[in-house]
Short mmCIF file of C-alpha atoms and ligand atoms in Angstrom, two decimals:
data_model
loop_
_atom_site.label_atom_id
_atom_site.label_comp_id
_atom_site.label_asym_id
_atom_site.label_seq_id
_atom_site.Cartn_x
_atom_site.Cartn_y
_atom_site.Cartn_z
CA MET A 1 106.79 95.90 73.77
CA SER A 2 107.03 98.94 71.64
CA GLU A 3 103.54 97.85 69.98
CA LYS A 4 101.42 99.04 72.80
CA LYS A 5 98.28 100.47 72.08
CA GLY A 6 98.62 103.86 74.24
CA VAL A 7 99.13 105.29 77.65
CA ILE A 8 97.27 104.16 80.53
CA LEU A 9 97.25 105.65 84.16
CA SER A 10 95.31 104.62 87.34
CA GLY A 11 96.00 104.94 90.91
CA MET A 12 94.76 104.57 94.24
CA ARG A 13 95.00 105.94 97.74
CA PRO A 14 97.00 103.85 99.94
CA THR A 15 94.74 102.86 102.59
CA GLY A 16 96.94 99.64 103.86
CA LYS A 17 95.95 96.06 102.94
CA LEU A 18 93.70 95.62 99.98
CA HIS A 19 90.73 93.24 100.05
CA LEU A 20 89.27 91.18 97.38
CA GLY A 21 86.69 93.88 96.30
CA ASN A 22 89.88 96.04 95.10
CA LEU A 23 91.26 92.85 93.53
CA PHE A 24 88.27 92.08 91.33
CA GLY A 25 87.05 95.55 91.11
CA ALA A 26 90.33 96.94 89.80
CA LEU A 27 93.50 95.15 90.46
CA GLU A 28 92.85 92.13 88.24
CA ASN A 29 91.94 94.56 85.06
CA TRP A 30 95.29 96.37 85.66
CA VAL A 31 97.03 93.12 85.52
CA LYS A 32 95.24 92.50 82.25
CA LEU A 33 96.12 95.70 80.78
CA GLN A 34 99.74 95.66 81.08
CA ASP A 35 100.60 93.70 78.28
CA GLU A 36 98.29 95.97 75.66
CA TYR A 37 99.28 99.37 77.20
CA ARG A 38 101.94 101.50 78.54
CA CYS A 39 100.83 101.64 81.99
CA PHE A 40 101.63 104.27 84.92
CA PHE A 41 100.35 103.04 88.26
CA CYS A 42 100.07 105.92 90.92
CA ILE A 43 100.24 105.56 94.55
CA ALA A 44 98.26 108.68 95.62
CA ASP A 45 99.66 109.21 98.86
CA TRP A 46 98.82 113.13 98.39
CA HIS A 47 95.17 112.01 97.83
CA ALA A 48 95.07 110.20 100.86
CA LEU A 49 96.34 113.46 102.94
CA THR A 50 93.16 115.26 101.57
CA THR A 51 91.06 113.10 103.97
CA ALA A 52 93.61 111.44 106.20
CA TYR A 53 95.70 114.64 107.16
CA GLU A 54 95.44 113.89 111.11
CA GLU A 55 96.53 110.34 110.60
CA SER A 56 99.28 111.12 108.31
CA LEU A 57 101.88 109.05 110.08
CA ASN A 58 100.12 105.80 108.58
CA ILE A 59 100.59 106.69 105.34
CA LYS A 60 104.12 105.24 104.91
CA ALA A 61 103.34 101.96 105.88
CA ASN A 62 100.15 102.00 104.10
CA VAL A 63 101.99 102.69 101.02
CA ARG A 64 104.22 99.70 101.50
CA GLU A 65 101.18 97.45 102.37
CA MET A 66 99.51 98.43 99.04
CA VAL A 67 102.50 97.92 97.02
CA LEU A 68 103.13 94.23 98.42
CA ASP A 69 99.61 93.80 97.16
CA TRP A 70 99.81 95.06 93.68
CA LEU A 71 103.00 93.25 93.12
CA SER A 72 102.05 89.90 94.53
CA CYS A 73 98.90 90.13 92.44
CA GLY A 74 100.72 90.40 89.34
CA ILE A 75 101.64 94.05 88.68
CA ASP A 76 105.04 93.82 87.40
CA THR A 77 107.59 96.90 87.31
CA GLU A 78 109.15 95.11 84.40
CA LYS A 79 106.15 96.11 82.23
CA SER A 80 104.73 98.78 84.18
CA VAL A 81 105.75 101.87 85.96
CA VAL A 82 104.58 101.87 89.38
CA PHE A 83 105.41 105.34 91.19
CA LYS A 84 104.48 107.41 94.48
CA GLN A 85 102.76 110.52 93.74
CA SER A 86 104.74 112.70 96.31
CA ASP A 87 108.13 111.74 94.70
CA VAL A 88 107.12 113.07 91.40
CA LYS A 89 106.62 117.20 92.27
CA GLU A 90 105.39 117.96 88.65
CA HIS A 91 101.92 116.56 89.76
CA ALA A 92 101.96 119.70 92.37
CA GLU A 93 102.99 121.91 89.76
CA LEU A 94 100.54 121.03 86.99
CA HIS A 95 98.01 120.98 89.82
CA LEU A 96 98.78 124.55 90.60
CA LEU A 97 99.01 125.69 86.85
CA LEU A 98 95.47 123.85 86.30
CA SER A 99 94.09 125.56 89.04
CA MET A 100 94.49 128.76 87.55
CA ILE A 101 92.32 127.77 84.60
CA THR A 102 89.50 125.67 86.69
CA PRO A 103 86.03 127.24 87.17
CA LEU A 104 85.18 126.71 90.97
CA SER A 105 81.58 125.64 89.61
CA TRP A 106 83.17 122.58 88.16
CA LEU A 107 84.74 121.14 91.25
CA GLU A 108 81.43 122.38 93.25
CA ARG A 109 79.34 119.70 91.11
CA VAL A 110 81.68 116.82 91.37
CA PRO A 111 79.45 114.31 93.42
CA THR A 112 82.00 112.60 95.23
CA TYR A 113 82.82 116.06 96.71
CA LYS A 114 79.05 116.67 97.65
CA GLU A 115 78.51 113.06 99.26
CA GLN A 116 82.08 113.20 101.21
CA LEU A 117 80.91 116.20 102.65
CA GLN A 118 77.59 115.03 104.06
CA GLN A 119 79.07 111.83 105.92
CA PRO A 120 79.09 112.70 109.50
CA GLU A 121 82.35 111.23 110.15
CA GLY A 122 83.63 114.21 112.30
CA ARG A 123 86.49 115.19 109.95
CA ASN A 124 86.41 118.43 108.56
CA LEU A 125 86.55 117.87 104.97
CA ALA A 126 85.91 121.64 103.89
CA THR A 127 89.31 122.24 103.12
CA TYR A 128 91.06 123.76 100.18
CA GLY A 129 93.14 120.51 99.39
CA PHE A 130 90.11 118.42 99.86
CA PHE A 131 87.83 120.80 97.39
CA GLY A 132 90.82 120.28 94.87
CA TYR A 133 90.82 116.44 94.89
CA PRO A 134 89.39 115.83 91.31
CA LEU A 135 91.75 118.41 90.10
CA LEU A 136 94.87 116.82 91.48
CA GLN A 137 93.74 113.58 90.15
CA ALA A 138 93.54 115.21 86.66
CA ALA A 139 96.99 116.59 87.04
CA ASP A 140 97.96 112.86 87.92
CA ILE A 141 96.27 111.45 84.64
CA LEU A 142 97.29 114.38 82.10
CA LEU A 143 101.07 114.52 83.40
CA TYR A 144 101.46 111.40 81.60
CA LYS A 145 99.50 112.11 78.69
CA ALA A 146 97.03 109.17 79.33
CA ASP A 147 94.72 108.08 76.85
CA ALA A 148 92.38 105.89 78.96
CA VAL A 149 91.69 105.47 82.75
CA PRO A 150 90.83 102.00 84.13
CA VAL A 151 88.61 102.92 87.09
CA GLY A 152 85.40 101.78 88.94
CA GLU A 153 81.91 103.38 88.23
CA ASP A 154 82.32 105.92 91.42
CA GLN A 155 85.31 107.30 89.67
CA ALA A 156 83.95 108.27 86.19
CA PRO A 157 82.78 111.67 86.88
CA HIS A 158 86.45 112.31 87.88
CA ILE A 159 87.39 111.18 84.38
CA GLU A 160 84.54 113.28 82.69
CA PHE A 161 85.92 116.23 84.77
CA THR A 162 89.55 115.65 83.76
CA ARG A 163 88.50 115.62 80.03
CA GLU A 164 86.93 119.17 80.39
CA VAL A 165 89.90 120.32 82.19
CA ALA A 166 92.19 119.21 79.22
CA ARG A 167 89.73 120.53 76.65
CA ARG A 168 89.97 123.93 78.33
CA PHE A 169 93.73 124.13 78.52
CA ASN A 170 93.92 122.97 74.84
CA TYR A 171 91.55 125.71 73.96
CA LEU A 172 93.02 128.45 76.20
CA TYR A 173 96.69 128.04 75.28
CA ASN A 174 95.73 127.13 71.34
CA GLN A 175 97.61 124.05 71.62
CA LYS A 176 96.79 120.26 71.90
CA VAL A 177 99.09 119.75 74.85
CA PHE A 178 96.84 116.84 76.56
CA PRO A 179 94.54 114.27 75.08
CA GLU A 180 90.99 113.71 76.38
CA PRO A 181 91.33 110.39 78.33
CA ALA A 182 88.51 107.72 77.76
CA THR A 183 87.31 106.00 80.91
CA ILE A 184 87.75 102.22 80.64
CA LEU A 185 85.01 100.86 83.20
CA ASN A 186 86.54 97.87 85.01
CA GLU A 187 84.79 94.61 84.60
CA TYR A 188 81.97 94.73 87.01
CA LYS A 189 82.37 91.80 89.32
CA LEU A 190 79.94 92.02 92.41
CA VAL A 191 82.18 91.13 95.46
CA PRO A 192 80.00 91.01 98.82
CA GLY A 193 81.21 91.43 102.35
CA LEU A 194 81.18 89.30 105.19
CA ASP A 195 77.82 90.69 105.84
CA ASN A 196 76.32 90.65 102.41
CA ARG A 197 76.71 94.38 101.95
CA LYS A 198 79.35 95.75 99.42
CA MET A 199 82.77 94.68 100.42
CA SER A 200 84.35 97.87 101.93
CA LYS A 201 86.92 98.58 104.75
CA SER A 202 84.19 101.27 105.93
CA TYR A 203 81.89 98.36 106.52
CA ASN A 204 84.66 96.15 108.27
CA ASN A 205 83.44 93.30 106.22
CA VAL A 206 86.61 92.49 104.27
CA ILE A 207 88.62 89.54 103.30
CA GLU A 208 92.13 90.71 102.57
CA ILE A 209 93.92 89.92 99.80
CA SER A 210 96.76 88.62 101.88
CA VAL A 211 94.64 86.51 104.04
CA PRO A 212 96.82 83.57 105.38
CA PRO A 213 95.02 80.37 103.28
CA GLU A 214 94.37 78.73 106.38
CA GLU A 215 92.18 81.33 107.71
CA ILE A 216 89.98 81.41 104.56
CA PRO A 217 87.61 78.62 105.73
CA SER A 218 86.53 80.56 109.02
CA GLN A 219 86.14 83.82 106.99
CA VAL A 220 83.92 81.99 104.70
CA ARG A 221 82.10 80.35 107.21
CA LYS A 222 80.98 83.61 108.58
CA MET A 223 79.57 84.68 105.28
CA ILE A 224 75.73 84.92 104.88
CA THR A 225 73.78 82.48 102.83
CA ASP A 226 70.34 82.40 101.96
CA PRO A 227 68.45 83.41 105.40
CA GLY A 228 65.35 81.24 104.18
CA ARG A 229 67.31 78.10 104.38
CA ILE A 230 67.05 76.46 107.69
CA ARG A 231 67.33 72.60 106.68
CA LYS A 232 69.83 71.03 104.39
CA ASN A 233 66.94 70.12 102.04
CA ASP A 234 65.15 73.61 101.87
CA PRO A 235 65.20 74.87 98.44
CA GLY A 236 67.57 77.96 98.23
CA ASN A 237 67.79 80.88 95.94
CA PRO A 238 71.80 81.73 95.12
CA GLN A 239 70.83 85.09 93.79
CA ILE A 240 70.57 86.41 97.46
CA CYS A 241 73.46 84.40 98.78
CA SER A 242 77.13 85.82 99.20
CA ILE A 243 78.68 82.35 98.80
CA TYR A 244 77.20 81.96 95.31
CA ALA A 245 78.48 85.61 94.38
CA PHE A 246 81.84 84.17 95.22
CA HIS A 247 81.43 81.02 93.31
CA ARG A 248 80.78 83.07 90.42
CA ILE A 249 84.30 84.34 91.10
CA PHE A 250 86.27 81.51 92.06
CA ASN A 251 84.56 78.71 90.65
CA GLN A 252 82.88 79.46 87.15
CA GLN A 253 83.03 75.84 86.09
CA GLU A 254 80.90 74.37 88.68
CA LEU A 255 78.40 77.52 88.82
CA SER A 256 75.41 75.81 87.07
CA LYS A 257 75.79 72.76 89.04
CA ILE A 258 75.67 74.52 92.22
CA GLU A 259 72.84 76.72 91.21
CA ALA A 260 70.48 73.88 90.42
CA ALA A 261 71.61 71.83 93.69
CA CYS A 262 70.96 74.99 95.86
CA ARG A 263 67.54 75.44 94.14
CA GLU A 264 66.69 71.88 94.65
CA GLY A 265 67.90 71.61 98.26
CA GLN A 266 70.38 68.95 97.23
CA ILE A 267 73.37 70.48 98.85
CA GLY A 268 73.89 71.83 102.20
CA CYS A 269 75.14 75.33 102.83
CA VAL A 270 78.06 73.64 104.82
CA GLU A 271 79.01 71.76 102.19
CA CYS A 272 78.93 74.63 99.66
CA LYS A 273 81.05 76.92 101.83
CA ASN A 274 83.94 74.42 102.15
CA ASN A 275 83.84 73.64 98.33
CA LEU A 276 84.21 77.35 97.99
CA SER A 277 87.03 77.73 100.58
CA GLY A 278 88.87 74.98 98.75
CA TYR A 279 88.63 77.10 95.36
CA MET A 280 89.62 80.15 97.05
CA GLN A 281 92.37 78.71 98.81
CA SER A 282 94.01 77.43 95.51
CA TYR A 283 93.49 81.05 94.05
CA LEU A 284 94.72 82.88 96.86
CA ALA A 285 97.84 80.66 98.24
CA PRO A 286 100.29 81.54 95.11
CA ILE A 287 99.45 85.14 95.96
CA PHE A 288 100.23 84.80 99.91
CA GLU A 289 103.37 82.93 99.20
CA LYS A 290 104.26 85.72 96.58
CA ARG A 291 103.83 88.29 99.09
CA ARG A 292 105.56 86.46 101.59
CA GLU A 293 108.54 86.40 99.52
CA LEU A 294 108.43 90.00 98.64
CA GLU A 295 107.85 91.21 102.31
CA LYS A 296 111.14 89.67 103.35
CA ASP A 297 112.92 92.42 101.46
CA PRO A 298 111.47 95.98 102.36
CA GLN A 299 114.64 97.30 100.87
CA ALA A 300 114.16 95.85 97.33
CA ILE A 301 110.41 97.22 97.37
CA ASP A 302 111.87 100.70 98.26
CA ASP A 303 114.25 100.30 95.26
CA LEU A 304 111.40 99.21 93.04
CA LEU A 305 109.23 102.45 93.88
CA ALA A 306 112.61 104.67 93.52
CA LYS A 307 113.07 103.39 90.08
CA GLY A 308 109.52 103.74 89.23
CA SER A 309 109.49 107.13 90.48
CA GLU A 310 112.69 107.99 88.52
CA LYS A 311 110.87 106.69 85.20
CA ALA A 312 107.83 108.53 86.05
CA ARG A 313 109.72 111.80 86.59
CA GLU A 314 111.25 111.68 83.03
CA VAL A 315 108.01 111.55 81.38
CA ALA A 316 106.30 114.18 83.79
CA ALA A 317 109.51 116.59 82.89
CA VAL A 318 108.67 116.46 79.14
CA THR A 319 105.13 117.18 79.86
CA MET A 320 105.83 120.14 82.26
CA GLN A 321 108.24 121.56 79.83
CA GLU A 322 105.36 121.50 77.16
CA VAL A 323 102.94 122.88 79.65
CA ARG A 324 105.28 125.86 80.78
CA SER A 325 105.89 126.66 77.18
CA ALA A 326 102.16 126.85 76.17
CA ILE A 327 101.18 128.90 79.07
CA GLY A 328 104.34 131.47 78.19
CA LEU A 329 105.99 131.01 81.33
CA LEU A 330 109.08 129.87 79.34
N1 LIG B 1 90.58 109.04 93.32
C1 LIG B 1 90.91 107.70 93.32
C2 LIG B 1 90.02 106.75 93.97
O1 LIG B 1 90.04 107.14 95.10
C3 LIG B 1 92.49 107.48 93.25
C4 LIG B 1 93.27 108.15 92.04
C5 LIG B 1 94.09 108.76 92.50
C6 LIG B 1 93.17 107.85 90.82
N2 LIG B 1 94.72 109.58 91.34
C7 LIG B 1 94.20 108.83 90.09
C8 LIG B 1 92.63 107.00 89.91
C9 LIG B 1 94.49 108.96 88.64
C10 LIG B 1 92.81 107.15 88.47
C11 LIG B 1 93.62 108.04 88.09
O2 LIG B 1 90.16 105.25 93.70
FE1 SF4 B 2 74.33 79.62 99.09
FE2 SF4 B 2 75.16 77.51 98.60
FE3 SF4 B 2 73.58 77.46 100.53
FE4 SF4 B 2 72.68 77.88 97.98
S1 SF4 B 2 73.75 76.05 99.18
S2 SF4 B 2 72.29 79.23 99.89
S3 SF4 B 2 74.51 78.72 97.11
S4 SF4 B 2 75.67 78.53 100.53
#
């Protein structure tokens, strides 16, 4: 336990139940990192509020659903600190203090900001809070002096931005308060959605992590295969088939066999799908069972979170003393 390599922090916005894209794009990596690093996993509910401020009443339920998914997939509160951002007010204080030294131009050039503003969703995102999103994220990371942050590629500019803010703070106040966190890119696994686009809540094409095992075959049947295959013995191209992309994740051991059989038209798509469903069921059923157990005791989840937030606050308080002192507020 004490031999851990360094501190890791990562987070997710609570948007409700997670899907297989979240599992293989992030969560699976987090679970692995727990043994090597001292991990902090942040439920970024204030970040959710930067865009969903009109639907704020959903956030609480979304937090609970997300924690259930985290725990049932193997995030272990004995090994890692799992906490809710809004329980640790130091995030807000650090965000404020960092805002004093952050040039507007740095925030303006963050790509996610520019992209989001252009999305025609009808939400007004020209807000002060949304503009500061990456700085709030920087505060999340720096508060725990994280050495590294495991994220998907889309978040890499935010970690780069965090490094710049850390450097500027250390330089201005002439003390090495913050380490510059490294980016750990999550191992990339392609997870297509039911319609063969990237799996994403906004495309409405997801399979939830908590899908009941008996519903897996009907979901898999909806997935798109090589559209060029009409008859069972037409030669197929697995590279354009989302079923094959899933075999890659759930059924490594038979991959080359399936590829050959598909290319030679020796296996029908129905059979190939049934085969996949079986593997998905054996992978996801234990997660489902564990979640069902955890769901029975909502109080226990609240207690776990309260304890996690307590631990997070202890660490945050120490950093904030250093920060206030470096600035000269003490
Ligand atoms: N912005 C991240 C996302 O949308 C979520 C997040 C909030 C985060 N705080 C973080 C990720 C700190 C890494 C570190 O996915
Ligand atoms: Fe896809 Fe399998 Fe059909 Fe080939 S046989 S197109 S891999 S579902």
